[in-house]
């Protein structure tokens, strides 16, 4: 097979380069081309041509908080192979880097690119290369005529450094063009996309594992914004512009198309192509759809229409957001709690406060050690303004913050979803006819976003 013959020497060269932790060459900050493959190399990485592709490398010096680290991106291709060989070639790419084939993927995705090509990715951790811990991200893209593969290996990177290299790698993958008509990743509705308009919500509940070895019950008011153009978002655009929101945060968004219905149209359906990851992978799912004046029923789940509060709507009361999580493992236990209090007055004033606390205990060489930390959020006050599906908070210090806002239960403010988090109104301030969703959400709101 062409890929196996050309890939092995390239990856052997990569292993040597990793051991040396140095690559000669010039900074790669311009568009790159390898045959039919076009992509934008990340700025500040040094480049070197190798067999069947290109290697990009960036080093990170040791500092007070980090060991010396490095990251390498290997570009392989393009290969003129049939799409039937794509999955086998992907596994070959992973297996050629010693130590990773035996690791199960911690993350994986498959779908299509915005150009309509197959894309597959996975992340594996952690192997040892030259006594250095490393992680591997692999992405493959296949058009009808060409295939290309991309590997990111990070050595001793964490926190901001790891975020930096992952963002650079993802941006490069989104820029890939394998055919003359291809363009960098973009959510552009096609002719026939769209068919709905409005903001809809449904209640999602369940149980999920947490970081402490325990489980948390969650109850979220999920949101979906449908734009007539064919764009949809699972978050409210805080500025009200869904096109701008999806350009800035495409993983909140996707494309949709409504089909069927009518006397000869067959069953009504909605196809939703959601952006599954930072590489621009579109995962498609088609579900039955029913429409009514009050909302939508998608695959049996009722999505209620949510009208925006009238501009300038005043609120009166105190709302509380609370998140808590705890658990215990064989030799350790931990917990975290977050509280946010927001008071809104009819005269347009707001006050807010809150705290964050965490504790952990563990077995340390025959003894038990523990740590407890807490942080009281300084009280803040100022003026607020409701604008569409958003609330704008302007502090007395002049700083302004804009957060998404909606009330899942029409006609009730017992539950407000602010910035994606559930805020429950104080019990003694609730209206006698409060909605049902707020009571089911009160026990365990979702994990905090900030």
mmCIF file of N, CA, C and O in Angstrom, residues 342-343 348-353 378-384 393-399:
data_model
loop_
_atom_site.group_PDB
_atom_site.id
_atom_site.type_symbol
_atom_site.label_atom_id
_atom_site.label_comp_id
_atom_site.label_asym_id
_atom_site.label_seq_id
_atom_site.Cartn_x
_atom_site.Cartn_y
_atom_site.Cartn_z
ATOM 1 N N UNK A 342 -28.134 36.795 42.719
ATOM 2 C CA UNK A 342 -28.417 37.976 41.902
ATOM 3 C C UNK A 342 -29.755 38.562 42.324
ATOM 4 O O UNK A 342 -30.782 37.875 42.305
ATOM 5 N N UNK A 343 -29.741 39.823 42.732
ATOM 6 C CA UNK A 343 -30.962 40.534 43.108
ATOM 7 C C UNK A 343 -31.239 41.620 42.080
ATOM 8 O O UNK A 343 -30.359 42.428 41.763
ATOM 9 N N UNK A 348 -34.437 49.111 38.190
ATOM 10 C CA UNK A 348 -33.322 48.935 37.270
ATOM 11 C C UNK A 348 -31.989 48.696 37.936
ATOM 12 O O UNK A 348 -30.952 48.665 37.260
ATOM 13 N N UNK A 349 -31.974 48.476 39.256
ATOM 14 C CA UNK A 349 -30.732 48.218 39.976
ATOM 15 C C UNK A 349 -30.521 46.712 40.150
ATOM 16 O O UNK A 349 -31.477 45.927 40.185
ATOM 17 N N UNK A 350 -29.237 46.312 40.255
ATOM 18 C CA UNK A 350 -28.917 44.911 40.559
ATOM 19 C C UNK A 350 -27.849 44.856 41.638
ATOM 20 O O UNK A 350 -27.064 45.805 41.820
ATOM 21 N N UNK A 351 -27.811 43.745 42.349
ATOM 22 C CA UNK A 351 -26.748 43.429 43.299
ATOM 23 C C UNK A 351 -26.418 41.952 43.136
ATOM 24 O O UNK A 351 -27.326 41.139 42.907
ATOM 25 N N UNK A 352 -25.165 41.601 43.238
ATOM 26 C CA UNK A 352 -24.797 40.188 43.168
ATOM 27 C C UNK A 352 -23.602 39.892 44.051
ATOM 28 O O UNK A 352 -22.745 40.741 44.293
ATOM 29 N N UNK A 353 -23.576 38.645 44.518
ATOM 30 C CA UNK A 353 -22.496 38.168 45.375
ATOM 31 C C UNK A 353 -22.409 36.662 45.197
ATOM 32 O O UNK A 353 -23.169 36.059 44.433
ATOM 33 N N UNK A 378 -16.589 39.276 45.686
ATOM 34 C CA UNK A 378 -16.955 40.602 46.188
ATOM 35 C C UNK A 378 -18.347 41.001 45.699
ATOM 36 O O UNK A 378 -18.737 40.722 44.564
ATOM 37 N N UNK A 379 -19.093 41.641 46.575
ATOM 38 C CA UNK A 379 -20.418 42.110 46.180
ATOM 39 C C UNK A 379 -20.281 43.166 45.097
ATOM 40 O O UNK A 379 -19.339 43.962 45.081
ATOM 41 N N UNK A 380 -21.211 43.159 44.152
ATOM 42 C CA UNK A 380 -21.205 44.122 43.069
ATOM 43 C C UNK A 380 -22.601 44.681 42.904
ATOM 44 O O UNK A 380 -23.600 44.015 43.219
ATOM 45 N N UNK A 381 -22.685 45.893 42.414
ATOM 46 C CA UNK A 381 -23.989 46.507 42.208
ATOM 47 C C UNK A 381 -23.912 47.457 41.032
ATOM 48 O O UNK A 381 -22.838 47.839 40.579
ATOM 49 N N UNK A 382 -25.074 47.808 40.529
ATOM 50 C CA UNK A 382 -25.134 48.708 39.392
ATOM 51 C C UNK A 382 -26.514 48.695 38.779
ATOM 52 O O UNK A 382 -27.506 48.426 39.464
ATOM 53 N N UNK A 383 -26.568 48.960 37.474
ATOM 54 C CA UNK A 383 -27.840 49.012 36.778
ATOM 55 C C UNK A 383 -27.897 47.881 35.747
ATOM 56 O O UNK A 383 -26.867 47.454 35.229
ATOM 57 N N UNK A 384 -29.129 47.399 35.466
ATOM 58 C CA UNK A 384 -29.299 46.340 34.479
ATOM 59 C C UNK A 384 -30.317 46.763 33.431
ATOM 60 O O UNK A 384 -31.165 47.637 33.653
ATOM 61 N N UNK A 393 -25.500 44.065 32.391
ATOM 62 C CA UNK A 393 -25.208 44.541 33.740
ATOM 63 C C UNK A 393 -24.104 45.581 33.662
ATOM 64 O O UNK A 393 -22.990 45.289 33.214
ATOM 65 N N UNK A 394 -24.400 46.798 34.089
ATOM 66 C CA UNK A 394 -23.405 47.873 34.106
ATOM 67 C C UNK A 394 -23.123 48.230 35.556
ATOM 68 O O UNK A 394 -24.001 48.765 36.266
ATOM 69 N N UNK A 395 -21.920 47.890 36.020
ATOM 70 C CA UNK A 395 -21.570 48.110 37.412
ATOM 71 C C UNK A 395 -21.378 49.577 37.735
ATOM 72 O O UNK A 395 -21.191 50.418 36.853
ATOM 73 N N UNK A 396 -21.409 49.886 39.014
ATOM 74 C CA UNK A 396 -21.160 51.256 39.448
ATOM 75 C C UNK A 396 -19.746 51.700 39.116
ATOM 76 O O UNK A 396 -19.453 52.901 39.104
ATOM 77 N N UNK A 397 -18.856 50.718 38.832
ATOM 78 C CA UNK A 397 -17.487 51.049 38.443
ATOM 79 C C UNK A 397 -17.371 51.303 36.936
ATOM 80 O O UNK A 397 -16.273 51.549 36.428
ATOM 81 N N UNK A 398 -18.489 51.195 36.207
ATOM 82 C CA UNK A 398 -18.479 51.495 34.781
ATOM 83 C C UNK A 398 -18.295 50.293 33.885
ATOM 84 O O UNK A 398 -18.497 50.388 32.669
ATOM 85 N N UNK A 399 -17.939 49.137 34.440
ATOM 86 C CA UNK A 399 -17.746 47.947 33.620
ATOM 87 C C UNK A 399 -19.086 47.314 33.267
ATOM 88 O O UNK A 399 -19.992 47.270 34.092
#
